[in-house]
CSV table of C-alpha atoms and ligand atoms in Angstrom, one decimal:
chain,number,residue,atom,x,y,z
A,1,UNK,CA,8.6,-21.2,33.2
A,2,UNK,CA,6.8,-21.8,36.4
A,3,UNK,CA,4.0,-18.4,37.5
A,4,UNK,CA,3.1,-18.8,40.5
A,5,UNK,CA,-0.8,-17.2,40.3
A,6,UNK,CA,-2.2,-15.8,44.4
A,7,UNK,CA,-5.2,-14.6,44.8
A,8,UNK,CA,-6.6,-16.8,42.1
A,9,UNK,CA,-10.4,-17.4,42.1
A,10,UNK,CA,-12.4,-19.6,39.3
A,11,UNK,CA,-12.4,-16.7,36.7
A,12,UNK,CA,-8.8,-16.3,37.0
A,13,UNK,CA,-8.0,-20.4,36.4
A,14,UNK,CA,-10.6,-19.6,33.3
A,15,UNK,CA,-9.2,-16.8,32.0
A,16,UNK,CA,-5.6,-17.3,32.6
A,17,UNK,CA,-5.5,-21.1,31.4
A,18,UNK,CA,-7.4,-20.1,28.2
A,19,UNK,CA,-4.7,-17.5,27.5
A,20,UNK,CA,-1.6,-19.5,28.3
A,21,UNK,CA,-1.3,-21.3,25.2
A,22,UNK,CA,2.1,-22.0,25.4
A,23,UNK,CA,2.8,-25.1,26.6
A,24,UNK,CA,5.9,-24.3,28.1
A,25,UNK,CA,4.1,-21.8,30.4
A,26,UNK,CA,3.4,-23.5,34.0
A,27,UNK,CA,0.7,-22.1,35.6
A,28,UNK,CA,0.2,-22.7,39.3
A,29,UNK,CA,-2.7,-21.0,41.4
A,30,UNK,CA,-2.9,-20.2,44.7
A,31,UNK,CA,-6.3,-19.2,46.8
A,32,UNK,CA,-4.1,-17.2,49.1
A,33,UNK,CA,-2.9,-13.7,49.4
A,34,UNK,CA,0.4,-13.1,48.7
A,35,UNK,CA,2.3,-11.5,51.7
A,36,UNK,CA,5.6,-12.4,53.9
A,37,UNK,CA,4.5,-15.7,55.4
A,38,UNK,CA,2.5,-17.0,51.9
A,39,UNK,CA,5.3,-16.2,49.5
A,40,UNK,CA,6.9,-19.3,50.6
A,41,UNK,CA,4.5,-20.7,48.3
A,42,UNK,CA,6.4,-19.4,45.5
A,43,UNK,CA,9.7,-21.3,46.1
A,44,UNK,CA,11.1,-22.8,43.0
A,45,UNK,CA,8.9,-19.9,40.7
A,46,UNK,CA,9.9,-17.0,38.2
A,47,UNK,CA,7.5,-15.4,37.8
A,48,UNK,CA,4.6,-14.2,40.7
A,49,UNK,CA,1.2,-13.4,39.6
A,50,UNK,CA,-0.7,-10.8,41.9
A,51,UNK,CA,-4.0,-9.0,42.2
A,52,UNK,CA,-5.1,-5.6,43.7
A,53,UNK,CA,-4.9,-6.9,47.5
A,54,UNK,CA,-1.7,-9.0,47.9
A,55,UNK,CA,0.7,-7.5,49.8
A,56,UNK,CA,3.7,-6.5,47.9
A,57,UNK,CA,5.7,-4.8,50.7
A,58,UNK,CA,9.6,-4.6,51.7
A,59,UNK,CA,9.2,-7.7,53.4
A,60,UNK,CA,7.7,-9.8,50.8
A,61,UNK,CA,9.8,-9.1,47.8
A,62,UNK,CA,12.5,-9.6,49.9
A,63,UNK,CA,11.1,-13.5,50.1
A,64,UNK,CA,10.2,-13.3,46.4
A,65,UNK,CA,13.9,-12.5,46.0
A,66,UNK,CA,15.5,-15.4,48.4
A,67,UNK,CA,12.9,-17.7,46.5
A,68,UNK,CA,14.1,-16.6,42.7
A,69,UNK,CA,11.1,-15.0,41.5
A,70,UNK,CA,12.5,-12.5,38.9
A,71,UNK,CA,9.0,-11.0,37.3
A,72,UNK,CA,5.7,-9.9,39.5
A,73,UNK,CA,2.9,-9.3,36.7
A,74,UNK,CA,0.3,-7.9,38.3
A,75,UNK,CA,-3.2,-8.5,37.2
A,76,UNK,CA,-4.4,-4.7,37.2
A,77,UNK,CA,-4.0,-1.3,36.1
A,78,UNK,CA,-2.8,0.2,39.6
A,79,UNK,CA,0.1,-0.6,41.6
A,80,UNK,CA,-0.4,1.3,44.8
A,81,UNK,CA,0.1,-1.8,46.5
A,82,UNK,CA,3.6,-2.6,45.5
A,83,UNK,CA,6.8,-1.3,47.1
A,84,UNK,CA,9.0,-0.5,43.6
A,85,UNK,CA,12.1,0.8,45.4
A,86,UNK,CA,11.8,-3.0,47.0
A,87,UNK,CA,11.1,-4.9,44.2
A,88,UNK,CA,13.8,-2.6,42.1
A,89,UNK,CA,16.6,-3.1,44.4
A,90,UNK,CA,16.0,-6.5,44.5
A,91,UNK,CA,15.9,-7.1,40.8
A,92,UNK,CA,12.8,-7.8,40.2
A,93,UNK,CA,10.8,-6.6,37.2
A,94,UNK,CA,7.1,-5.2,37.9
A,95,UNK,CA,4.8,-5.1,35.1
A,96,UNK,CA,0.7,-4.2,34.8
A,97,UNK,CA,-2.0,-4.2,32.9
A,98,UNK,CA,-2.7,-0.6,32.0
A,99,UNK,CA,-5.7,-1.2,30.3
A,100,UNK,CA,-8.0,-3.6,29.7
A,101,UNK,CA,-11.3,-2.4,29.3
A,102,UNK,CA,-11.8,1.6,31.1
A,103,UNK,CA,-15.9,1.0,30.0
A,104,UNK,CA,-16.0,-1.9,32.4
A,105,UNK,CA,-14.8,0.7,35.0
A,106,UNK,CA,-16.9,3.8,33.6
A,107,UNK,CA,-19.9,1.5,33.8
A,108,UNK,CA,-20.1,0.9,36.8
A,109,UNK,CA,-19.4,4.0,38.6
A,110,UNK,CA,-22.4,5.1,36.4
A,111,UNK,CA,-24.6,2.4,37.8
A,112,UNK,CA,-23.9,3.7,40.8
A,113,UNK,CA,-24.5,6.7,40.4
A,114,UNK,CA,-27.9,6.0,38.8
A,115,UNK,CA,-28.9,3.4,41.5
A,116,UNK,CA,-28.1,5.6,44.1
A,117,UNK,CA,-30.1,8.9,42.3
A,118,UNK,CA,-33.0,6.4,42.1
A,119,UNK,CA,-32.6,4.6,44.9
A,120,UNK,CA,-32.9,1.1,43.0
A,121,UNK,CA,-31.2,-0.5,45.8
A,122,UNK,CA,-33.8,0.5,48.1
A,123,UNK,CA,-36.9,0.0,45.9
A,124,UNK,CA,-35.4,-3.7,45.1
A,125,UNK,CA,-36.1,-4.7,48.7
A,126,UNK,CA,-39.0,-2.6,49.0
A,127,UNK,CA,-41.0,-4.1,45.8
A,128,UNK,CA,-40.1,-7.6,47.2
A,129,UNK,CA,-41.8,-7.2,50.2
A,130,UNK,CA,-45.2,-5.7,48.5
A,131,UNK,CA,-44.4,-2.3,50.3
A,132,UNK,CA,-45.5,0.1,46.7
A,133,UNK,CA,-45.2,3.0,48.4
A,134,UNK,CA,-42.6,5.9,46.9
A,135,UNK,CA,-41.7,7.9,50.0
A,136,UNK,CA,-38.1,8.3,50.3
A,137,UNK,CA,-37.6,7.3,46.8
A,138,UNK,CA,-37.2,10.3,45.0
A,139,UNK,CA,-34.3,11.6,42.6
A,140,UNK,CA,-33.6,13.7,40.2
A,141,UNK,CA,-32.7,14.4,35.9
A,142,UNK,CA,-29.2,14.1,35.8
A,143,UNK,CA,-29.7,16.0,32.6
A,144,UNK,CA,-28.4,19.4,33.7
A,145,UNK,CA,-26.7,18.3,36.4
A,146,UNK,CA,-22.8,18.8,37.2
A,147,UNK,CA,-20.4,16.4,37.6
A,148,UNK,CA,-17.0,17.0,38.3
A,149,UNK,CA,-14.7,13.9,37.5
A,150,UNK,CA,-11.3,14.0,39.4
A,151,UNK,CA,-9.2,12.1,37.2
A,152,UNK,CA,-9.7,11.9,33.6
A,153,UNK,CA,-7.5,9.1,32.2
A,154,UNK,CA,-8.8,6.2,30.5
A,155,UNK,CA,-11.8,5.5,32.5
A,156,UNK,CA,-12.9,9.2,33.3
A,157,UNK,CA,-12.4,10.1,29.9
A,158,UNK,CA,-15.3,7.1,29.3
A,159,UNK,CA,-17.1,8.1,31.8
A,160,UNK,CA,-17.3,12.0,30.5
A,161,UNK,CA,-18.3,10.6,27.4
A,162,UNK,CA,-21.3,8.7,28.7
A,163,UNK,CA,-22.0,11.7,31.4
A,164,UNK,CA,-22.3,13.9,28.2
A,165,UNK,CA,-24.6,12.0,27.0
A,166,UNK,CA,-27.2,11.9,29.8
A,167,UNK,CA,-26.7,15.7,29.6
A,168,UNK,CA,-24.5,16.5,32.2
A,169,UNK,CA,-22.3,19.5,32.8
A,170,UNK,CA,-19.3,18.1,33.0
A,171,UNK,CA,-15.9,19.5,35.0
A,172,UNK,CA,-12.7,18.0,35.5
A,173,UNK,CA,-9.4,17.7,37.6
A,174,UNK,CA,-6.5,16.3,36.2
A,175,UNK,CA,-2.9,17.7,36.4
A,176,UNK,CA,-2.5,15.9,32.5
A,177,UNK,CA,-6.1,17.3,30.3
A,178,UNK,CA,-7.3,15.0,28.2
A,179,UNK,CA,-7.6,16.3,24.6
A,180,UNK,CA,-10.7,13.8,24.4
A,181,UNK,CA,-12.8,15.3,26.7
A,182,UNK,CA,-11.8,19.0,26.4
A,183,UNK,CA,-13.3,18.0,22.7
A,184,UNK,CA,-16.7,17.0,24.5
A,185,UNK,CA,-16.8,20.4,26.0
A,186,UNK,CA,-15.2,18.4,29.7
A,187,UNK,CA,-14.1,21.7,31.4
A,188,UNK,CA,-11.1,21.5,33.3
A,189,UNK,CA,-11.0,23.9,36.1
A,190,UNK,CA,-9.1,23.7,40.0
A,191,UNK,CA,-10.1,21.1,42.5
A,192,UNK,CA,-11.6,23.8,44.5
A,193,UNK,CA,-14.2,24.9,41.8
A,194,UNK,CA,-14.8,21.4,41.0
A,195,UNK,CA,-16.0,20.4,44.4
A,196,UNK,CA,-18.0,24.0,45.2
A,197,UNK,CA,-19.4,23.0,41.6
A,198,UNK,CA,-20.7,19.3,40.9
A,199,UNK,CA,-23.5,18.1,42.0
A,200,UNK,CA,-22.3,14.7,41.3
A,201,UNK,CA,-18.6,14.0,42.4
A,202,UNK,CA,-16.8,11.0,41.0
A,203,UNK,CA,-12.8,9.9,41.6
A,204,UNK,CA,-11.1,8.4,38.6
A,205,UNK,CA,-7.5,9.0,39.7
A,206,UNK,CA,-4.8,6.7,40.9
A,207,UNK,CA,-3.8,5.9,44.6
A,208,UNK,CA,-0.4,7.9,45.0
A,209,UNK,CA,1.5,10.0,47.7
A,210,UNK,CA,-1.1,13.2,46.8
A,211,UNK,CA,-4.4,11.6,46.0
A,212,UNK,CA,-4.1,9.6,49.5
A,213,UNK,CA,-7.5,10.8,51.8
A,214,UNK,CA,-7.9,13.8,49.0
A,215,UNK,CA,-11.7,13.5,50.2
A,216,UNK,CA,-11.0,14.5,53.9
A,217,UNK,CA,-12.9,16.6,56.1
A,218,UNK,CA,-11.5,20.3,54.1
A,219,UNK,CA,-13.0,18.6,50.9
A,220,UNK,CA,-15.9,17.8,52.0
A,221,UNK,CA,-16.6,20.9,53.6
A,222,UNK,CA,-16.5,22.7,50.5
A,223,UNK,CA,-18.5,20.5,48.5
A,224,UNK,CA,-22.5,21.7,47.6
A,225,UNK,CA,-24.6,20.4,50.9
A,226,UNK,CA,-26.0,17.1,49.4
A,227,UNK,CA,-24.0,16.0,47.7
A,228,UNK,CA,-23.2,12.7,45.6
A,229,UNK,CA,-19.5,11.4,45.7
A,230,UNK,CA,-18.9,8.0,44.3
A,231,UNK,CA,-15.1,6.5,44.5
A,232,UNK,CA,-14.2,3.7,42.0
A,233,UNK,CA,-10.6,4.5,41.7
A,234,UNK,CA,-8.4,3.3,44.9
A,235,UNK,CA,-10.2,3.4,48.8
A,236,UNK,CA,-7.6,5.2,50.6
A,237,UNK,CA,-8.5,8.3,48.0
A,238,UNK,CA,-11.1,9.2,50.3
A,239,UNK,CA,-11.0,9.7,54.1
A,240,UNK,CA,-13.9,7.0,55.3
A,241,UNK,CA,-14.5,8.4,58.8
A,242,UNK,CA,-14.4,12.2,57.2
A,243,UNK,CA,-16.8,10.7,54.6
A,244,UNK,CA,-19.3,9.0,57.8
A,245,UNK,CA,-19.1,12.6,59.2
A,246,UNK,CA,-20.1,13.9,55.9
A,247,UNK,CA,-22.8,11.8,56.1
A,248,UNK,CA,-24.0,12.2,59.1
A,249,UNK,CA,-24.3,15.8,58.9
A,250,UNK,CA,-26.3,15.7,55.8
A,251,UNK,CA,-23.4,17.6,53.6
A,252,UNK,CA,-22.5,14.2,51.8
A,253,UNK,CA,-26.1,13.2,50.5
A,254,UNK,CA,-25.1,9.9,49.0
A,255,UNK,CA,-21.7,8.1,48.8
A,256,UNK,CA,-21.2,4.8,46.0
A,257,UNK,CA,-18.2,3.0,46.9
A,258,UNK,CA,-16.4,0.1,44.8
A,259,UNK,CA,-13.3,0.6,47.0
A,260,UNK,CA,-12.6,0.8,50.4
A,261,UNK,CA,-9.4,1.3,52.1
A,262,UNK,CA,-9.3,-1.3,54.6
A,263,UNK,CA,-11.1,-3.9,51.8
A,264,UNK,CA,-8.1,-6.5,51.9
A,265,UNK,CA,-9.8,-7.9,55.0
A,266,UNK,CA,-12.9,-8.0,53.2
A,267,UNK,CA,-13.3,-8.1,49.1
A,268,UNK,CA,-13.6,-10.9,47.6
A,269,UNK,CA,-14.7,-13.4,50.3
A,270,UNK,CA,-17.5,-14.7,51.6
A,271,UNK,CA,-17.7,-13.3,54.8
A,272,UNK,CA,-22.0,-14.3,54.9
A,273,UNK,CA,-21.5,-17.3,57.6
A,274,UNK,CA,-19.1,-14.8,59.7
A,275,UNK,CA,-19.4,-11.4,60.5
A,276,UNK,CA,-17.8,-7.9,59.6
A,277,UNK,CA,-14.8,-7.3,61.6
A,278,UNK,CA,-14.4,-3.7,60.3
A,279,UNK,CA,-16.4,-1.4,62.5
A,280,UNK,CA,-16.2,1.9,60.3
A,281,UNK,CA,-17.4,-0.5,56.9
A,282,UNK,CA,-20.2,-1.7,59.4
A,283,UNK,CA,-21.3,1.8,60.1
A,284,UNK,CA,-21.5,2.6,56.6
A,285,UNK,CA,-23.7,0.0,55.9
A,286,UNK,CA,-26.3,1.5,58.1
A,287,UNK,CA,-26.5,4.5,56.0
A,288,UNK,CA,-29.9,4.2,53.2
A,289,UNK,CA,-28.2,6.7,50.8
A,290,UNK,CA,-24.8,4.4,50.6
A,291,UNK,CA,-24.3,1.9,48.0
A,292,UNK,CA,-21.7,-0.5,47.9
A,293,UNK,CA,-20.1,-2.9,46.2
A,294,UNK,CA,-16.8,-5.1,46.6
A,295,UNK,CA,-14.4,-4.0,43.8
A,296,UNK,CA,-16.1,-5.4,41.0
A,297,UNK,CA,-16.1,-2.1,38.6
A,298,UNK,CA,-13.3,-4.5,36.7
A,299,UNK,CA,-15.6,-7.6,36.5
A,300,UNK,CA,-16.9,-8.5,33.0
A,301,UNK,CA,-16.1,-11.1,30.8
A,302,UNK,CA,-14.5,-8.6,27.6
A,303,UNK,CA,-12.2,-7.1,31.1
A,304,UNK,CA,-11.3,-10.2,32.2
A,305,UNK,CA,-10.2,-12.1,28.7
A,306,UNK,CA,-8.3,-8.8,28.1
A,307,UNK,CA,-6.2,-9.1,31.8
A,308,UNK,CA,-5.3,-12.7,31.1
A,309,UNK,CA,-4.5,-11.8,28.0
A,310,UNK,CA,-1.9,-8.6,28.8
A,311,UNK,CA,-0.7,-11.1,31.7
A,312,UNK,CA,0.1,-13.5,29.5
A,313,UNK,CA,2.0,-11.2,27.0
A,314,UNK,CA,3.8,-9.5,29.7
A,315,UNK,CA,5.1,-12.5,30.9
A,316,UNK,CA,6.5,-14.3,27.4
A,317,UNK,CA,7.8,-11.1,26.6
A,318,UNK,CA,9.9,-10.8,29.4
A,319,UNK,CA,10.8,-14.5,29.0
A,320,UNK,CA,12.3,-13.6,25.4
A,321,UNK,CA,13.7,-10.3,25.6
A,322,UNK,CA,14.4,-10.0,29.9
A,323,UNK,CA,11.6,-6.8,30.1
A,324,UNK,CA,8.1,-7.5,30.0
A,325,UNK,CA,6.0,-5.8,27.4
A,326,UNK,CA,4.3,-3.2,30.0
A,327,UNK,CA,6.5,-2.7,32.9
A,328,UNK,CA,5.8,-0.5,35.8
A,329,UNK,CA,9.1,1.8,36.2
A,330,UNK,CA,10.4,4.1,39.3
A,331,UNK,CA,8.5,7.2,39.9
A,332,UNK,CA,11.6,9.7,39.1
B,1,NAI,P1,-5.1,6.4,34.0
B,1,NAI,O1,-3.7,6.3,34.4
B,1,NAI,O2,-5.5,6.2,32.5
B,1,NAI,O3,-5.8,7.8,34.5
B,1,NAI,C1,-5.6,8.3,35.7
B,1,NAI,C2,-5.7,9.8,35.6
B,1,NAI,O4,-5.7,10.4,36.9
B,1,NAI,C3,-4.5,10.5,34.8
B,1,NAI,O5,-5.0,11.2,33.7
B,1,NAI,C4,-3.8,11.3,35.8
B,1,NAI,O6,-3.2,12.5,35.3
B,1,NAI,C5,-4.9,11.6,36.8
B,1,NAI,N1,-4.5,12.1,38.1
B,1,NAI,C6,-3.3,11.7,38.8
B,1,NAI,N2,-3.3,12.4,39.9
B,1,NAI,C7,-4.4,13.2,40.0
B,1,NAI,C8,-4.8,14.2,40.9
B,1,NAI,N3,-4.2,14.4,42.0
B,1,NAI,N4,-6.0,14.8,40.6
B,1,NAI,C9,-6.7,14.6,39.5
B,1,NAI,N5,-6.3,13.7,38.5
B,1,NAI,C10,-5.1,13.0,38.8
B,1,NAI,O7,-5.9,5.3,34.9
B,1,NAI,P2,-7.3,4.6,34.6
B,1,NAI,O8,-7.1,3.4,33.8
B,1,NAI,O9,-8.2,5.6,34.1
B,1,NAI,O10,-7.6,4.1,36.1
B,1,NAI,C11,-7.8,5.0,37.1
B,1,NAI,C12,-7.8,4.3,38.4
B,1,NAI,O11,-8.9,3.5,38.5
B,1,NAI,C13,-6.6,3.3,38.6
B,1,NAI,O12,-5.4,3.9,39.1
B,1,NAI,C14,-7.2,2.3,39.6
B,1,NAI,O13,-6.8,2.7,40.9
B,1,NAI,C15,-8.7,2.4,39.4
B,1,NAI,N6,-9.3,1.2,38.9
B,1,NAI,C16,-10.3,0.7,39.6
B,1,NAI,C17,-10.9,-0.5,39.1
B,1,NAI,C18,-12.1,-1.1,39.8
B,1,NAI,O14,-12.3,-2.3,39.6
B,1,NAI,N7,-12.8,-0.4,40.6
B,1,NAI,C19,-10.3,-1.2,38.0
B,1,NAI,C20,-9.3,-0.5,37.3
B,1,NAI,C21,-8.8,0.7,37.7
């Protein structure tokens, strides 16, 4: 069976080789993105393996249909990025990895949060150059602080845990409560009382139809003047040029990003010999009290074994049986 892997970077050959023990398993990796004009690269293969910014629209599983492909395994949890009427009416199975290690995730967003309380980023440069001096540098406990997670699935419930632990209040959003953290003491309570509320804001929940630009202007407006907001869950959660306004009016008082709407253009590549073609990401790099970093809240070693892995099984399942072992169904 011939998988057709885009997107692939070094880890992925590692990971994805050392999982595909079965010899009858082809792997084939591609550098590129997958969209309308690179699918062509998948002529002739059954299966298409994909990553958070290939393009999975109308157009190209249309292609992925002329060309045979039967099976898309993604390699992540979300699927925002996928058009499942599309790939449905065309006969094509979808399947994800729904999780594969939420503490990778969690961790992060809490070292952004911490770095950006600290201003670690800040002192790295300024400790480099022999400047000592602590001006500007000052944060706060985060024990007794409140946080409000929005979203409280695998990876905010993690993250509430390790929030807990550092003392935090804690408040929640999440249409679904998790029995986890209500057990922490988590208090779930409406959006509106969450942002009024938290000190520290972080977003947890998927992309979809209602969480698209749920930080926007309105949101931010009620939020406590000062404000932390990190997002590690999808970009196009928050509103970016809301969220520059927010910041340049003082009421946001520090933003962490690991996602960014427009980051297909950008993430993963070295854009260092170039220059940024996004002008809204470029003005949020002039900000002191914004921290960024390019998706990499899924990168460790125990995450990515467990991706090739699922990937892997997804795909010989569906091979023996016609349904892969995690497949992503039609929103009813
Ligand atoms: P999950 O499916 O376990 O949890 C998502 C939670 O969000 C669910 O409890 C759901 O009820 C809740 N939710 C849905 N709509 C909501 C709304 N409008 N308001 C509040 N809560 C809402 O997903 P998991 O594994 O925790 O991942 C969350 C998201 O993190 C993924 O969808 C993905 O977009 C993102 N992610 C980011 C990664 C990164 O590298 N930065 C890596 C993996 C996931």
């Amino acid at each position: 069976m011939r998988i057709d892997v885009f997107s692939a970077k070094p880890h992925d050959l590692e990971f994805l080789r050392a999982a595909a023990t079965d010899k009858a398993l082809e792997l084939q990796f591609h550098e590129a993105r997958l969209n309308a004009d690179t699918s062509r690269l998948a002529e002739g293969a059954e299966v298409v393996c994909a990553f958070v910014n290939d393009d999975l629209a109308r157009e190209t599983i249309a292609k992925l249909q002329e060309f045979g492909v039967t099976l898309i395994a993604l390699r992540s949890a979300g699927f925002n990025h996928v058009d499942l009427r599309a790939a449905h009416a065309a006969g094509i199975a979808v399947a994800r990895v729904p999780a594969y290690s939420p503490y990778a995730v969690a961790e992060h967003t809490l070292a952004l949060i911490l770095a950006l309380n600290r201003k670690t980023h800040r002192a790295f440069n300024r400790v480099r150059e022999g400047n000592f001096a602590l001006d500007g540098l000052m944060g706060f406990d985060m024990h007794g602080k409140v946080a409000g997670i929005v979203g409280t699935g695998l990876i905010g419930t993690v993250l509430a845990r390790i929030l807990c632990g550092l003392g935090c209040e804690v408040l929640a959003s999440d249409p679904y409560p998790s029995v986890e953290c209500k057990a922490l003491g988590v208090r779930y309570v409406e959006m509106e009382q969450l942002l009024g509320r938290a000190d520290i804001i972080t977003l947890q929940c998927p992309l979809t139809p209602e969480t698209h630009h749920l930080i926007d202007d309105a949101a931010i407006a009620r939020m406590k003047p000062g404000v932390m907001l990190v997002n590690t869950s999808r970009g196009a959660v928050v509103d970016t040029k809301a969220v520059i306004r927010g910041l340049k009016s003082g009421q946001i008082g520090a933003l962490g990003l690991d996602v960014y709407e427009e980051e297909g253009d950008l993430f993963f590549e070295d854009l260092s010999n170039s220059y940024i073609p996004d002008d809204v990401f470029a003005r949020l790099l002039t900000f002191p009290n914004v921290l960024i970093t390019g998706h990499q809240g899924f990168f460790t070693r125990e995450a990515l074994r467990a991706i090739a892995e699922t990937t892997i099984a997804n795909i010989t399942q569906f091979q023996r049986t016609g349904a892969p072992m995690h497949p992503v169904k039609l929103p009813e």
